[in-house]
GROMACS .gro file of C-alpha atoms in nm:
model
  263
    1MET     CA    1  -3.407  -0.315   5.189
    2SER     CA    2  -3.073  -0.140   5.139
    3ASP     CA    3  -2.891  -0.475   5.165
    4LEU     CA    4  -3.110  -0.615   4.890
    5TYR     CA    5  -3.046  -0.306   4.677
    6ASN     CA    6  -2.669  -0.339   4.725
    7SER     CA    7  -2.680  -0.707   4.634
    8ILE     CA    8  -2.872  -0.633   4.314
    9GLU     CA    9  -2.627  -0.353   4.225
   10GLU     CA   10  -2.325  -0.584   4.277
   11LEU     CA   11  -2.487  -0.852   4.064
   12MET     CA   12  -2.552  -0.601   3.785
   13LEU     CA   13  -2.187  -0.487   3.793
   14GLU     CA   14  -2.071  -0.849   3.765
   15LEU     CA   15  -2.298  -0.906   3.464
   16GLU     CA   16  -2.168  -0.589   3.298
   17ASP     CA   17  -1.810  -0.709   3.344
   18GLU     CA   18  -1.893  -1.047   3.193
   19ASP     CA   19  -2.067  -0.890   2.892
   20GLY     CA   20  -1.789  -0.638   2.833
   21ASP     CA   21  -1.520  -0.662   2.566
   22PRO     CA   22  -1.203  -0.746   2.756
   23VAL     CA   23  -0.860  -0.712   2.598
   24GLU     CA   24  -0.784  -1.071   2.692
   25GLY     CA   25  -0.802  -1.291   2.382
   26ARG     CA   26  -0.830  -1.001   2.133
   27THR     CA   27  -0.666  -1.083   1.799
   28LEU     CA   28  -0.491  -0.814   1.598
   29ALA     CA   29  -0.344  -0.863   1.250
   30ILE     CA   30  -0.062  -0.635   1.134
   31VAL     CA   31  -0.004  -0.609   0.759
   32PRO     CA   32   0.307  -0.398   0.693
   33GLY     CA   33   0.444  -0.282   0.359
   34ALA     CA   34   0.563   0.013   0.154
   35PHE     CA   35   0.257  -0.027  -0.074
   36LYS     CA   36   0.378   0.166  -0.380
   37PRO     CA   37   0.095   0.160  -0.467
   38PRO     CA   38  -0.151  -0.058  -0.271
   39HIS     CA   39  -0.372  -0.269  -0.499
   40LEU     CA   40  -0.642  -0.535  -0.493
   41GLY     CA   41  -0.385  -0.809  -0.423
   42HIS     CA   42  -0.296  -0.635  -0.097
   43LEU     CA   43  -0.665  -0.581  -0.028
   44SER     CA   44  -0.733  -0.954  -0.069
   45MET     CA   45  -0.479  -1.032   0.205
   46VAL     CA   46  -0.634  -0.773   0.436
   47LYS     CA   47  -0.984  -0.910   0.369
   48GLN     CA   48  -0.874  -1.258   0.475
   49TYR     CA   49  -0.725  -1.127   0.798
   50ALA     CA   50  -1.026  -0.903   0.864
   51SER     CA   51  -1.245  -1.214   0.866
   52GLU     CA   52  -1.020  -1.386   1.122
   53ALA     CA   53  -0.903  -1.103   1.349
   54ASP     CA   54  -1.087  -0.848   1.560
   55GLU     CA   55  -0.889  -0.571   1.395
   56VAL     CA   56  -0.635  -0.528   1.116
   57ILE     CA   57  -0.367  -0.262   1.113
   58VAL     CA   58  -0.224  -0.176   0.772
   59LEU     CA   59   0.119  -0.034   0.852
   60ILE     CA   60   0.281   0.179   0.580
   61SER     CA   61   0.657   0.211   0.613
   62SER     CA   62   0.849   0.520   0.503
   63PRO     CA   63   1.152   0.426   0.288
   64LEU     CA   64   1.447   0.665   0.310
   65LYS     CA   65   1.498   0.674  -0.066
   66ALA     CA   66   1.229   0.798  -0.302
   67SER     CA   67   1.222   0.476  -0.501
   68ARG     CA   68   0.950   0.293  -0.692
   69GLY     CA   69   0.778   0.599  -0.829
   70ILE     CA   70   0.589   0.671  -1.150
   71ALA     CA   71   0.719   0.894  -1.428
   72GLY     CA   72   0.989   1.029  -1.200
   73LYS     CA   73   0.745   1.105  -0.918
   74PRO     CA   74   0.787   0.912  -0.591
   75ILE     CA   75   0.481   0.757  -0.428
   76THR     CA   76   0.460   0.896  -0.076
   77ALA     CA   77   0.330   0.717   0.233
   78ARG     CA   78   0.047   0.971   0.248
   79GLN     CA   79  -0.058   0.891  -0.109
   80SER     CA   80  -0.046   0.519  -0.031
   81MET     CA   81  -0.269   0.585   0.268
   82GLU     CA   82  -0.524   0.769   0.051
   83ILE     CA   83  -0.538   0.481  -0.197
   84TRP     CA   84  -0.576   0.234   0.091
   85GLU     CA   85  -0.867   0.432   0.233
   86MET     CA   86  -1.035   0.427  -0.109
   87LEU     CA   87  -0.989   0.050  -0.145
   88LEU     CA   88  -1.113  -0.019   0.209
   89ASP     CA   89  -1.415   0.206   0.163
   90ASP     CA   90  -1.505   0.025  -0.161
   91ALA     CA   91  -1.471  -0.311   0.017
   92GLY     CA   92  -1.680  -0.197   0.315
   93LEU     CA   93  -1.421  -0.311   0.571
   94SER     CA   94  -1.487  -0.139   0.902
   95ASN     CA   95  -1.237  -0.322   1.124
   96VAL     CA   96  -0.926  -0.211   0.932
   97GLN     CA   97  -0.712   0.090   1.026
   98VAL     CA   98  -0.430   0.240   0.819
   99GLU     CA   99  -0.127   0.392   0.993
  100ILE     CA  100   0.203   0.539   0.871
  101SER     CA  101   0.525   0.433   1.043
  102PRO     CA  102   0.844   0.644   1.031
  103LYS     CA  103   1.046   0.323   1.002
  104PRO     CA  104   1.205   0.268   0.658
  105SER     CA  105   1.130  -0.103   0.626
  106PRO     CA  106   0.801  -0.293   0.675
  107ILE     CA  107   0.969  -0.546   0.905
  108SER     CA  108   1.121  -0.285   1.137
  109ALA     CA  109   0.785  -0.102   1.138
  110ALA     CA  110   0.608  -0.420   1.254
  111TYR     CA  111   0.873  -0.496   1.518
  112GLU     CA  112   0.840  -0.146   1.662
  113TYR     CA  113   0.462  -0.193   1.681
  114ILE     CA  114   0.479  -0.521   1.874
  115ASP     CA  115   0.774  -0.448   2.105
  116LYS     CA  116   0.770  -0.331   2.468
  117ASP     CA  117   0.719   0.034   2.372
  118GLY     CA  118   0.443  -0.040   2.120
  119PRO     CA  119   0.069   0.018   2.170
  120LEU     CA  120  -0.037  -0.347   2.221
  121GLU     CA  121  -0.199  -0.445   2.549
  122PRO     CA  122  -0.112  -0.767   2.736
  123GLY     CA  123  -0.347  -1.048   2.638
  124THR     CA  124  -0.347  -0.954   2.268
  125ASN     CA  125  -0.291  -1.223   2.008
  126VAL     CA  126  -0.087  -1.093   1.713
  127ILE     CA  127  -0.085  -1.204   1.350
  128LEU     CA  128   0.194  -1.074   1.127
  129GLY     CA  129   0.078  -1.054   0.767
  130ALA     CA  130   0.239  -1.294   0.523
  131SER     CA  131   0.165  -1.483   0.206
  132ARG     CA  132   0.193  -1.858   0.163
  133LYS     CA  133   0.367  -1.801  -0.168
  134GLY     CA  134   0.742  -1.861  -0.173
  135GLY     CA  135   0.773  -1.902   0.203
  136ASP     CA  136   0.700  -1.532   0.261
  137PHE     CA  137   0.618  -1.609   0.626
  138LYS     CA  138   0.987  -1.690   0.688
  139ARG     CA  139   1.065  -1.319   0.710
  140TRP     CA  140   0.910  -1.329   1.056
  141LYS     CA  141   1.142  -1.600   1.190
  142SER     CA  142   1.299  -1.355   1.438
  143ALA     CA  143   0.974  -1.182   1.536
  144ALA     CA  144   0.922  -1.375   1.862
  145LYS     CA  145   1.210  -1.201   2.038
  146TYR     CA  146   1.059  -0.858   1.973
  147VAL     CA  147   0.712  -0.929   2.113
  148LYS     CA  148   0.613  -0.748   2.432
  149ASP     CA  149   0.561  -0.960   2.744
  150GLY     CA  150   0.200  -1.071   2.773
  151VAL     CA  151   0.141  -1.052   2.397
  152GLU     CA  152   0.118  -1.379   2.206
  153LEU     CA  153   0.251  -1.407   1.852
  154LEU     CA  154   0.053  -1.658   1.649
  155SER     CA  155   0.255  -1.878   1.415
  156PRO     CA  156   0.329  -1.681   1.095
  157GLU     CA  157   0.340  -2.004   0.897
  158GLU     CA  158  -0.005  -2.110   1.016
  159THR     CA  159  -0.164  -1.765   0.974
  160ALA     CA  160  -0.014  -1.690   0.630
  161VAL     CA  161  -0.283  -1.642   0.363
  162ILE     CA  162  -0.320  -1.756   0.004
  163PRO     CA  163  -0.244  -1.469  -0.238
  164ALA     CA  164  -0.505  -1.366  -0.495
  165ASN     CA  165  -0.439  -1.346  -0.869
  166ARG     CA  166  -0.552  -1.092  -1.126
  167PRO     CA  167  -0.855  -1.179  -1.345
  168SER     CA  168  -0.604  -1.280  -1.614
  169GLY     CA  169  -0.459  -1.542  -1.380
  170GLU     CA  170  -0.132  -1.352  -1.338
  171PRO     CA  171  -0.017  -1.256  -0.988
  172TYR     CA  172  -0.072  -0.901  -0.866
  173SER     CA  173   0.240  -0.689  -0.889
  174ALA     CA  174   0.295  -0.329  -0.780
  175THR     CA  175   0.559  -0.306  -1.054
  176ASP     CA  176   0.298  -0.392  -1.318
  177ALA     CA  177   0.052  -0.146  -1.165
  178ARG     CA  178   0.310   0.135  -1.179
  179LYS     CA  179   0.397   0.048  -1.539
  180MET     CA  180   0.032   0.060  -1.648
  181LEU     CA  181  -0.023   0.393  -1.473
  182GLU     CA  182   0.292   0.539  -1.626
  183GLN     CA  183   0.190   0.429  -1.975
  184GLY     CA  184  -0.159   0.572  -1.933
  185GLU     CA  185  -0.332   0.234  -1.952
  186ASN     CA  186  -0.652   0.135  -1.776
  187ALA     CA  187  -0.544  -0.026  -1.447
  188ASP     CA  188  -0.888  -0.105  -1.303
  189GLU     CA  189  -0.786  -0.468  -1.254
  190PHE     CA  190  -0.547  -0.340  -0.984
  191PHE     CA  191  -0.774  -0.084  -0.818
  192GLY     CA  192  -1.138  -0.167  -0.898
  193ASP     CA  193  -1.386  -0.069  -1.166
  194GLY     CA  194  -1.355   0.297  -1.261
  195ARG     CA  195  -1.084   0.364  -1.005
  196THR     CA  196  -0.780   0.415  -1.231
  197GLU     CA  197  -0.850   0.784  -1.277
  198ASP     CA  198  -0.895   0.830  -0.901
  199VAL     CA  199  -0.559   0.667  -0.834
  200ARG     CA  200  -0.393   0.883  -1.098
  201SER     CA  201  -0.544   1.190  -0.932
  202ILE     CA  202  -0.415   1.088  -0.588
  203LEU     CA  203  -0.067   1.032  -0.731
  204GLY     CA  204  -0.072   1.366  -0.912
  205LEU     CA  205  -0.042   1.211  -1.258
  206GLU     CA  206  -0.178   1.385  -1.563
  207ALA     CA  207  -0.478   1.214  -1.720
  208PRO     CA  208  -0.373   1.080  -2.062
  209ILE     CA  209  -0.589   1.123  -2.369
  210GLU     CA  210  -0.560   0.872  -2.650
  211GLU     CA  211  -0.704   0.979  -2.981
  212MET     CA  212  -0.836   0.695  -3.188
  213SER     CA  213  -0.838   0.733  -3.566
  214GLY     CA  214  -1.124   0.588  -3.760
  215ALA     CA  215  -1.428   0.655  -3.970
  216GLY     CA  216  -1.590   0.838  -3.680
  217GLY     CA  217  -1.321   1.106  -3.706
  218GLY     CA  218  -1.116   1.152  -3.391
  219ALA     CA  219  -1.305   0.962  -3.122
  220VAL     CA  220  -1.141   0.999  -2.781
  221ALA     CA  221  -1.052   0.700  -2.566
  222GLY     CA  222  -0.887   0.663  -2.228
  223TYR     CA  223  -0.949   0.934  -1.967
  224ALA     CA  224  -1.125   1.264  -2.015
  225MET     CA  225  -0.946   1.592  -1.964
  226PRO     CA  226  -1.035   1.754  -1.627
  227LEU     CA  227  -1.303   2.024  -1.646
  228GLY     CA  228  -1.158   2.368  -1.704
  229ALA     CA  229  -0.827   2.234  -1.828
  230LYS     CA  230  -0.689   2.389  -2.145
  231LYS     CA  231  -0.589   2.164  -2.427
  232ARG     CA  232  -0.221   2.190  -2.498
  233LYS     CA  233  -0.112   2.308  -2.838
  234LYS     CA  234   0.084   2.056  -3.031
  235ASN     CA  235   0.431   2.170  -3.116
  236LYS     CA  236   0.538   2.135  -3.473
  237LYS     CA  237   0.766   1.840  -3.514
  238THR     CA  238   1.124   1.932  -3.595
  239LYS     CA  239   1.310   1.692  -3.815
  240HIS     CA  240   1.640   1.576  -3.671
  241PRO     CA  241   1.908   1.391  -3.861
  242PRO     CA  242   1.932   1.025  -3.757
  243TYR     CA  243   2.182   0.956  -3.478
  244ASN     CA  244   2.490   0.754  -3.551
  245GLU     CA  245   2.734   0.627  -3.291
  246LEU     CA  246   2.989   0.905  -3.353
  247GLU     CA  247   2.728   1.175  -3.297
  248LEU     CA  248   2.616   1.002  -2.978
  249TYR     CA  249   2.972   0.991  -2.845
  250LYS     CA  250   3.012   1.363  -2.922
  251GLU     CA  251   2.695   1.442  -2.727
  252VAL     CA  252   2.812   1.240  -2.424
  253LEU     CA  253   3.159   1.401  -2.434
  254LYS     CA  254   3.003   1.748  -2.451
  255LEU     CA  255   2.790   1.671  -2.144
  256LEU     CA  256   3.090   1.536  -1.948
  257LYS     CA  257   3.289   1.852  -2.025
  258LYS     CA  258   2.998   2.070  -1.920
  259GLU     CA  259   2.976   1.890  -1.585
  260GLY     CA  260   3.355   1.925  -1.534
  261ILE     CA  261   3.405   1.549  -1.536
  262VAL     CA  262   3.630   1.568  -1.840
  263ILE     CA  263   3.859   1.861  -1.913
   0.00000   0.00000   0.00000
């Protein structure tokens, strides 16, 4: 009786092993970038990989210089992560994780992730995110030499995805998104319906108020002032004489002397 019991137990263990989720054959897509800020164009790429891979890792690099900001404010990796989490939540993607890398460039961040000291297990198939536009996949031409033993890098050219365009037909651009946010325009086409104000809040930007003149008498457009916020008093405009070139030169010379550049 005990022999029969042992045989049944061994058979059950074998079945459990067969029904398990082994690492062997698992496909992971890595989509690196600075994402300043992430937008629906980036999300479209991640969606395509999420439908092909078991898991997608969005890897945010950390540039050394505070570049590509808005109104003088840099966009941090943490802020990019918050916007990504909002976009992913709206899209309902459950197999996508967002991580921040200390590496300054997206490429070095990806190489660190896939190399011998990275977290990938042997048997994993790796996709490195790339667009088909402009031969973007060519940036991964040296990736094979960085891959950990036992990890297979799928062809970047074959796994590159088709980029999405804005509703207007123009390509998505983080530069355009930053410009719209800086000018106080509605940027929902980059972040989703009703999400511009949320993005502005994450980035610490003041919500602009545009007063529209008309028969209605001062209707307000754009974004509402946050609750509890006090309306700023308008300063009286001071009339200044028009600048001419000589006055401009005097101003510059005065500044140079003040800074000790010119004696």
